[in-house]
Amino acid sequence: MDTTTTFIFIIGAPRSGTTWLHKMISEHPEVSTFNGSNTFLQGYIFPLIEKYKHEKKEFTERGFTRGLPSKITQKQLNSLIIEYIRIFYQFIPENKQYYVEKATDLTSELNSIKYFIPNSKFIHIVRDGRNAVLSEVKIHKKYEIGIDNILLGAKKWVSQILDVREYQSKHNQDIIEIKYEDLFQNTNLYLTRIFDFLGVSNETGLVTKISEKYNYKRNMVSMPTNNRLSFSDGLFNTYKKEMNYFELTLFEYLASDILKDFGYEVDNKRISFISNRLIKYVVIPYFNTKYFLKILAKKIKIKLSNIS
């Protein structure tokens, strides 16, 4: 593995500004990137590791010899993976000391990334989970990708934040955390802080040039789900307008502590007004049933189309 290149991974929940931040950092003259390279670790390397774990269990518990565990050890597999990673990233230009990659859904794999790529750093961008999940649900309606309901989105958002916190507790010097709203309100200031953390040049003229080119108020870069004019002084209140009462209560019930930790507004009266039992036994089952019926309807539609 190349020890001269610093690998930068931009992590965060979907619809949290990872694409926007990736474009700005990759614009820096000291930084290189591969378009679409995030599929390598996410689509090939980590699924291979999970498959090995599953086959290892089958081999150990049931004696199944099909698969890699009956042929090579975990250590040998890791050596193969390190070689795959070396080959994939060998095309990083020699004159670039830094490489950046968007790793949106890899928050649960930070320890593995650090193991296979020791000279890596992480930038965690956090957006108010209510807006992030709402945006993802809206994207699903248009493109049928990602999360399609608030319950699953809230659980995933909380899980990903906790994954990062677990990593931070052990490797705090390798990670910086930036709020999407802060970056939006004062791009120059927070981009400078990020460049300081990475160790790249942070000259005022360069930072201003990059932030102006990717000014999100004028030039949205990643499948926008809101009109740029709907933002009020950088404070994003879309969820207040577009989430219904039960959706908002459910999200805050599941994520209120984390939302508060990041300084996001939470309506304690709304959560306390509806008892925990009501949320647990009425609201959550309602969303689970709604999700089940949606999946069932989709399967029926597919079968009917096949018949016709």
Short mmCIF file of C-alpha atoms in Angstrom, two decimals:
data_model
loop_
_atom_site.label_atom_id
_atom_site.label_comp_id
_atom_site.label_asym_id
_atom_site.label_seq_id
_atom_site.Cartn_x
_atom_site.Cartn_y
_atom_site.Cartn_z
CA MET A 1 0.00 0.00 0.00
CA ASP A 2 1.29 3.46 -0.94
CA THR A 3 2.47 5.17 2.24
CA THR A 4 3.18 8.55 0.65
CA THR A 5 -0.41 9.39 -0.28
CA THR A 6 -2.86 10.62 2.35
CA PHE A 7 -6.29 9.13 1.69
CA ILE A 8 -9.25 11.35 2.54
CA PHE A 9 -12.66 9.74 2.97
CA ILE A 10 -15.75 11.94 3.17
CA ILE A 11 -18.31 10.14 5.29
CA GLY A 12 -21.85 10.92 6.38
CA ALA A 13 -25.45 9.88 5.98
CA PRO A 14 -26.96 10.12 2.48
CA ARG A 15 -28.16 13.60 1.45
CA SER A 16 -25.82 15.30 3.94
CA GLY A 17 -23.61 17.19 1.50
CA THR A 18 -20.97 14.53 0.84
CA THR A 19 -21.06 15.11 -2.93
CA TRP A 20 -20.81 18.86 -2.52
CA LEU A 21 -17.87 18.60 -0.11
CA HIS A 22 -16.16 16.01 -2.33
CA LYS A 23 -16.31 18.35 -5.31
CA MET A 24 -14.79 21.22 -3.32
CA ILE A 25 -11.93 19.19 -1.86
CA SER A 26 -11.12 17.48 -5.17
CA GLU A 27 -10.83 20.96 -6.70
CA HIS A 28 -7.74 21.60 -4.56
CA PRO A 29 -4.57 21.40 -6.72
CA GLU A 30 -2.82 19.10 -4.23
CA VAL A 31 -5.69 16.59 -4.23
CA SER A 32 -6.69 13.94 -6.78
CA THR A 33 -9.80 11.78 -7.09
CA PHE A 34 -11.36 9.06 -9.25
CA ASN A 35 -14.88 9.65 -10.50
CA GLY A 36 -17.15 6.95 -9.06
CA SER A 37 -14.31 5.26 -7.17
CA ASN A 38 -16.46 4.90 -4.04
CA THR A 39 -17.95 1.74 -5.55
CA PHE A 40 -14.64 -0.12 -5.17
CA LEU A 41 -14.57 -0.52 -1.39
CA GLN A 42 -18.34 -0.43 -1.00
CA GLY A 43 -19.26 -2.69 -3.89
CA TYR A 44 -16.34 -5.12 -4.04
CA ILE A 45 -13.98 -5.19 -1.07
CA PHE A 46 -16.29 -5.10 1.94
CA PRO A 47 -18.91 -7.46 0.42
CA LEU A 48 -16.04 -9.93 -0.15
CA ILE A 49 -15.09 -9.70 3.53
CA GLU A 50 -18.72 -10.25 4.59
CA LYS A 51 -19.02 -13.24 2.26
CA TYR A 52 -15.85 -14.73 3.76
CA LYS A 53 -17.28 -14.30 7.29
CA HIS A 54 -20.49 -16.06 6.28
CA GLU A 55 -18.65 -18.91 4.59
CA LYS A 56 -16.27 -19.20 7.56
CA LYS A 57 -19.23 -19.73 9.87
CA GLU A 58 -20.67 -22.39 7.56
CA PHE A 59 -17.26 -24.06 7.33
CA THR A 60 -16.68 -24.01 11.10
CA GLU A 61 -20.17 -24.99 12.23
CA ARG A 62 -21.34 -27.28 9.42
CA GLY A 63 -18.19 -28.37 7.65
CA PHE A 64 -19.12 -26.80 4.31
CA THR A 65 -15.95 -26.64 2.21
CA ARG A 66 -17.42 -24.50 -0.55
CA GLY A 67 -15.86 -21.05 -0.61
CA LEU A 68 -12.58 -19.45 0.45
CA PRO A 69 -12.36 -20.28 4.20
CA SER A 70 -11.55 -23.93 3.49
CA LYS A 71 -8.67 -22.84 1.25
CA ILE A 72 -7.12 -19.68 2.75
CA THR A 73 -6.93 -18.08 6.19
CA GLN A 74 -8.28 -14.66 7.17
CA LYS A 75 -4.70 -13.37 7.21
CA GLN A 76 -4.15 -14.59 3.64
CA LEU A 77 -7.42 -13.00 2.54
CA ASN A 78 -6.36 -9.70 4.09
CA SER A 79 -3.08 -9.87 2.17
CA LEU A 80 -5.03 -10.37 -1.06
CA ILE A 81 -7.28 -7.41 -0.27
CA ILE A 82 -4.31 -5.17 0.47
CA GLU A 83 -2.87 -6.12 -2.92
CA TYR A 84 -6.22 -5.43 -4.66
CA ILE A 85 -6.33 -2.01 -3.00
CA ARG A 86 -2.75 -1.27 -4.03
CA ILE A 87 -3.49 -2.16 -7.66
CA PHE A 88 -6.71 -0.13 -7.76
CA TYR A 89 -5.16 3.03 -6.35
CA GLN A 90 -1.86 2.80 -8.25
CA PHE A 91 -3.20 5.27 -10.80
CA ILE A 92 -3.15 8.16 -8.33
CA PRO A 93 -0.82 10.72 -9.97
CA GLU A 94 2.64 10.73 -8.43
CA ASN A 95 2.59 14.51 -8.11
CA LYS A 96 -0.53 14.37 -5.90
CA GLN A 97 0.11 13.75 -2.22
CA TYR A 98 -3.59 13.62 -1.33
CA TYR A 99 -6.48 11.57 -2.66
CA VAL A 100 -10.16 12.15 -1.77
CA GLU A 101 -13.09 9.75 -2.05
CA LYS A 102 -16.75 9.99 -1.11
CA ALA A 103 -17.72 7.16 1.25
CA THR A 104 -21.31 8.04 2.14
CA ASP A 105 -22.56 4.69 3.43
CA LEU A 106 -19.28 3.36 4.84
CA THR A 107 -19.62 4.68 8.40
CA SER A 108 -19.73 1.11 9.72
CA GLU A 109 -16.45 0.28 7.94
CA LEU A 110 -14.15 2.99 9.30
CA ASN A 111 -12.03 0.57 11.32
CA SER A 112 -11.64 -1.67 8.26
CA ILE A 113 -10.65 1.28 6.06
CA LYS A 114 -8.06 2.30 8.66
CA TYR A 115 -6.74 -1.27 8.80
CA PHE A 116 -6.32 -1.66 5.04
CA ILE A 117 -5.37 1.98 4.38
CA PRO A 118 -3.51 3.17 7.51
CA ASN A 119 -2.65 6.59 6.06
CA SER A 120 -6.31 7.64 5.85
CA LYS A 121 -8.24 10.56 7.30
CA PHE A 122 -11.98 11.09 7.58
CA ILE A 123 -14.22 14.12 7.20
CA HIS A 124 -17.63 13.53 8.76
CA ILE A 125 -20.27 15.92 7.47
CA VAL A 126 -23.49 16.00 9.51
CA ARG A 127 -26.81 17.43 8.40
CA ASP A 128 -29.99 17.72 10.46
CA GLY A 129 -31.25 14.15 10.15
CA ARG A 130 -34.83 15.23 9.58
CA ASN A 131 -33.88 17.14 6.44
CA ALA A 132 -31.38 14.50 5.29
CA VAL A 133 -33.89 11.65 5.58
CA LEU A 134 -36.73 13.71 4.12
CA SER A 135 -34.53 14.49 1.12
CA GLU A 136 -33.65 10.81 0.71
CA VAL A 137 -37.32 9.81 0.79
CA LYS A 138 -38.07 12.43 -1.88
CA ILE A 139 -35.18 11.16 -4.01
CA HIS A 140 -36.61 7.63 -3.72
CA LYS A 141 -39.93 8.83 -5.11
CA LYS A 142 -38.17 10.21 -8.20
CA TYR A 143 -35.47 7.60 -8.80
CA GLU A 144 -36.42 4.60 -6.60
CA ILE A 145 -33.07 4.58 -4.81
CA GLY A 146 -32.30 4.74 -1.11
CA ILE A 147 -34.67 4.87 1.86
CA ASP A 148 -38.37 5.27 1.15
CA ASN A 149 -39.82 5.95 4.61
CA ILE A 150 -39.07 8.07 7.67
CA LEU A 151 -38.85 5.18 10.16
CA LEU A 152 -36.09 3.32 8.32
CA GLY A 153 -34.36 6.60 7.55
CA ALA A 154 -34.35 7.72 11.19
CA LYS A 155 -32.95 4.38 12.38
CA LYS A 156 -30.24 4.45 9.71
CA TRP A 157 -29.28 8.06 10.46
CA VAL A 158 -28.91 7.33 14.18
CA SER A 159 -26.94 4.15 13.47
CA GLN A 160 -24.49 5.93 11.18
CA ILE A 161 -23.88 8.74 13.69
CA LEU A 162 -23.20 6.14 16.41
CA ASP A 163 -20.80 4.28 14.09
CA VAL A 164 -18.75 7.45 13.67
CA ARG A 165 -18.80 8.19 17.40
CA GLU A 166 -17.48 4.73 18.15
CA TYR A 167 -14.59 5.32 15.74
CA GLN A 168 -13.95 8.81 17.12
CA SER A 169 -13.51 7.39 20.61
CA LYS A 170 -10.41 5.51 19.41
CA HIS A 171 -9.05 7.61 16.53
CA ASN A 172 -10.10 11.17 17.23
CA GLN A 173 -6.95 12.62 15.65
CA ASP A 174 -7.83 11.11 12.25
CA ILE A 175 -11.30 12.61 11.89
CA ILE A 176 -12.88 16.04 11.68
CA GLU A 177 -16.61 16.72 12.01
CA ILE A 178 -18.37 19.52 10.14
CA LYS A 179 -22.04 20.48 10.18
CA TYR A 180 -23.63 20.90 6.77
CA GLU A 181 -25.46 23.99 7.95
CA ASP A 182 -22.21 25.61 9.14
CA LEU A 183 -20.49 24.83 5.85
CA PHE A 184 -23.44 26.32 3.98
CA GLN A 185 -23.48 29.53 6.05
CA ASN A 186 -19.73 30.13 6.06
CA THR A 187 -18.10 27.98 3.39
CA ASN A 188 -14.77 29.81 3.44
CA LEU A 189 -14.27 29.44 7.19
CA TYR A 190 -15.08 25.74 7.40
CA LEU A 191 -13.32 24.82 4.17
CA THR A 192 -10.21 26.49 5.61
CA ARG A 193 -10.56 24.39 8.78
CA ILE A 194 -10.85 21.24 6.68
CA PHE A 195 -7.75 22.13 4.66
CA ASP A 196 -5.88 22.82 7.93
CA PHE A 197 -6.87 19.39 9.21
CA LEU A 198 -5.72 17.71 6.00
CA GLY A 199 -2.45 19.62 5.84
CA VAL A 200 -2.98 21.13 2.38
CA SER A 201 -2.55 24.75 1.37
CA ASN A 202 -5.31 27.00 2.70
CA GLU A 203 -4.47 30.30 1.02
CA THR A 204 -7.40 32.70 1.18
CA GLY A 205 -7.54 33.21 -2.57
CA LEU A 206 -7.66 29.47 -3.26
CA VAL A 207 -10.34 28.81 -0.65
CA THR A 208 -12.48 31.67 -1.97
CA LYS A 209 -12.11 30.49 -5.57
CA ILE A 210 -13.26 26.96 -4.66
CA SER A 211 -16.13 28.05 -2.43
CA GLU A 212 -17.39 30.48 -5.08
CA LYS A 213 -17.26 27.85 -7.81
CA TYR A 214 -19.34 25.45 -5.71
CA ASN A 215 -21.51 28.03 -3.95
CA TYR A 216 -24.51 25.90 -3.01
CA LYS A 217 -26.81 28.91 -2.78
CA ARG A 218 -26.43 29.43 -6.53
CA ASN A 219 -25.28 26.08 -7.87
CA MET A 220 -26.65 22.89 -6.29
CA VAL A 221 -24.54 19.90 -7.25
CA SER A 222 -26.35 16.73 -6.21
CA MET A 223 -29.94 16.01 -7.28
CA PRO A 224 -31.55 18.89 -5.32
CA THR A 225 -34.95 18.23 -3.76
CA ASN A 226 -35.58 21.83 -2.67
CA ASN A 227 -35.58 25.17 -4.41
CA ARG A 228 -32.48 27.11 -3.35
CA LEU A 229 -34.75 30.08 -2.54
CA SER A 230 -36.50 28.05 0.19
CA PHE A 231 -33.47 28.34 2.48
CA SER A 232 -33.67 31.04 5.12
CA ASP A 233 -30.28 32.41 6.15
CA GLY A 234 -28.78 28.93 5.92
CA LEU A 235 -31.26 27.51 8.46
CA PHE A 236 -33.01 24.59 6.86
CA ASN A 237 -36.62 24.20 7.97
CA THR A 238 -37.95 22.04 5.15
CA TYR A 239 -38.83 19.21 7.55
CA LYS A 240 -41.21 21.52 9.45
CA LYS A 241 -43.20 22.12 6.28
CA GLU A 242 -43.09 18.69 4.68
CA MET A 243 -43.10 16.14 7.52
CA ASN A 244 -46.46 15.40 9.08
CA TYR A 245 -46.94 15.43 12.85
CA PHE A 246 -46.44 11.70 13.32
CA GLU A 247 -43.34 11.55 11.10
CA LEU A 248 -41.73 14.41 12.99
CA THR A 249 -42.63 12.97 16.38
CA LEU A 250 -41.32 9.55 15.38
CA PHE A 251 -38.00 10.92 14.14
CA GLU A 252 -37.44 13.04 17.24
CA TYR A 253 -38.44 10.14 19.49
CA LEU A 254 -35.70 8.01 17.92
CA ALA A 255 -33.04 10.70 17.47
CA SER A 256 -33.70 13.57 19.90
CA ASP A 257 -30.53 13.05 21.96
CA ILE A 258 -28.27 13.08 18.91
CA LEU A 259 -30.10 16.03 17.35
CA LYS A 260 -29.59 18.00 20.57
CA ASP A 261 -25.92 17.03 20.74
CA PHE A 262 -25.38 18.73 17.39
CA GLY A 263 -27.37 21.78 18.44
CA TYR A 264 -30.46 21.06 16.35
CA GLU A 265 -33.83 22.23 17.59
CA VAL A 266 -36.09 19.57 19.12
CA ASP A 267 -39.67 20.10 20.34
CA ASN A 268 -39.63 18.39 23.75
CA LYS A 269 -43.31 19.20 24.27
CA ARG A 270 -44.29 17.20 21.19
CA ILE A 271 -42.32 14.16 22.32
CA SER A 272 -43.58 14.28 25.92
CA PHE A 273 -47.16 14.89 24.82
CA ILE A 274 -47.28 11.57 23.01
CA SER A 275 -46.29 8.86 25.46
CA ASN A 276 -43.55 6.37 24.69
CA ARG A 277 -46.09 3.57 24.67
CA LEU A 278 -48.19 5.29 22.02
CA ILE A 279 -45.14 5.73 19.80
CA LYS A 280 -43.93 2.20 20.44
CA TYR A 281 -47.25 0.42 19.99
CA VAL A 282 -49.11 2.67 17.54
CA VAL A 283 -46.86 5.01 15.54
CA ILE A 284 -43.98 2.60 14.81
CA PRO A 285 -46.32 -0.33 13.89
CA TYR A 286 -48.20 2.10 11.63
CA PHE A 287 -45.03 2.94 9.70
CA ASN A 288 -43.98 -0.73 9.59
CA THR A 289 -47.39 -1.71 8.18
CA LYS A 290 -47.31 1.14 5.68
CA TYR A 291 -43.87 0.02 4.51
CA PHE A 292 -44.97 -3.64 4.27
CA LEU A 293 -48.04 -2.74 2.20
CA LYS A 294 -45.91 -0.64 -0.14
CA ILE A 295 -43.51 -3.56 -0.73
CA LEU A 296 -46.44 -5.94 -1.21
CA ALA A 297 -48.09 -3.62 -3.73
CA LYS A 298 -44.83 -3.34 -5.65
CA LYS A 299 -44.45 -7.15 -5.82
CA ILE A 300 -48.06 -7.57 -6.99
CA LYS A 301 -47.51 -4.92 -9.66
CA ILE A 302 -44.40 -6.74 -10.91
CA LYS A 303 -46.23 -10.08 -11.06
CA LEU A 304 -49.17 -8.56 -12.94
CA SER A 305 -46.83 -6.93 -15.45
CA ASN A 306 -45.10 -10.28 -16.01
CA ILE A 307 -48.45 -11.98 -16.64
CA SER A 308 -49.54 -9.37 -19.15
#
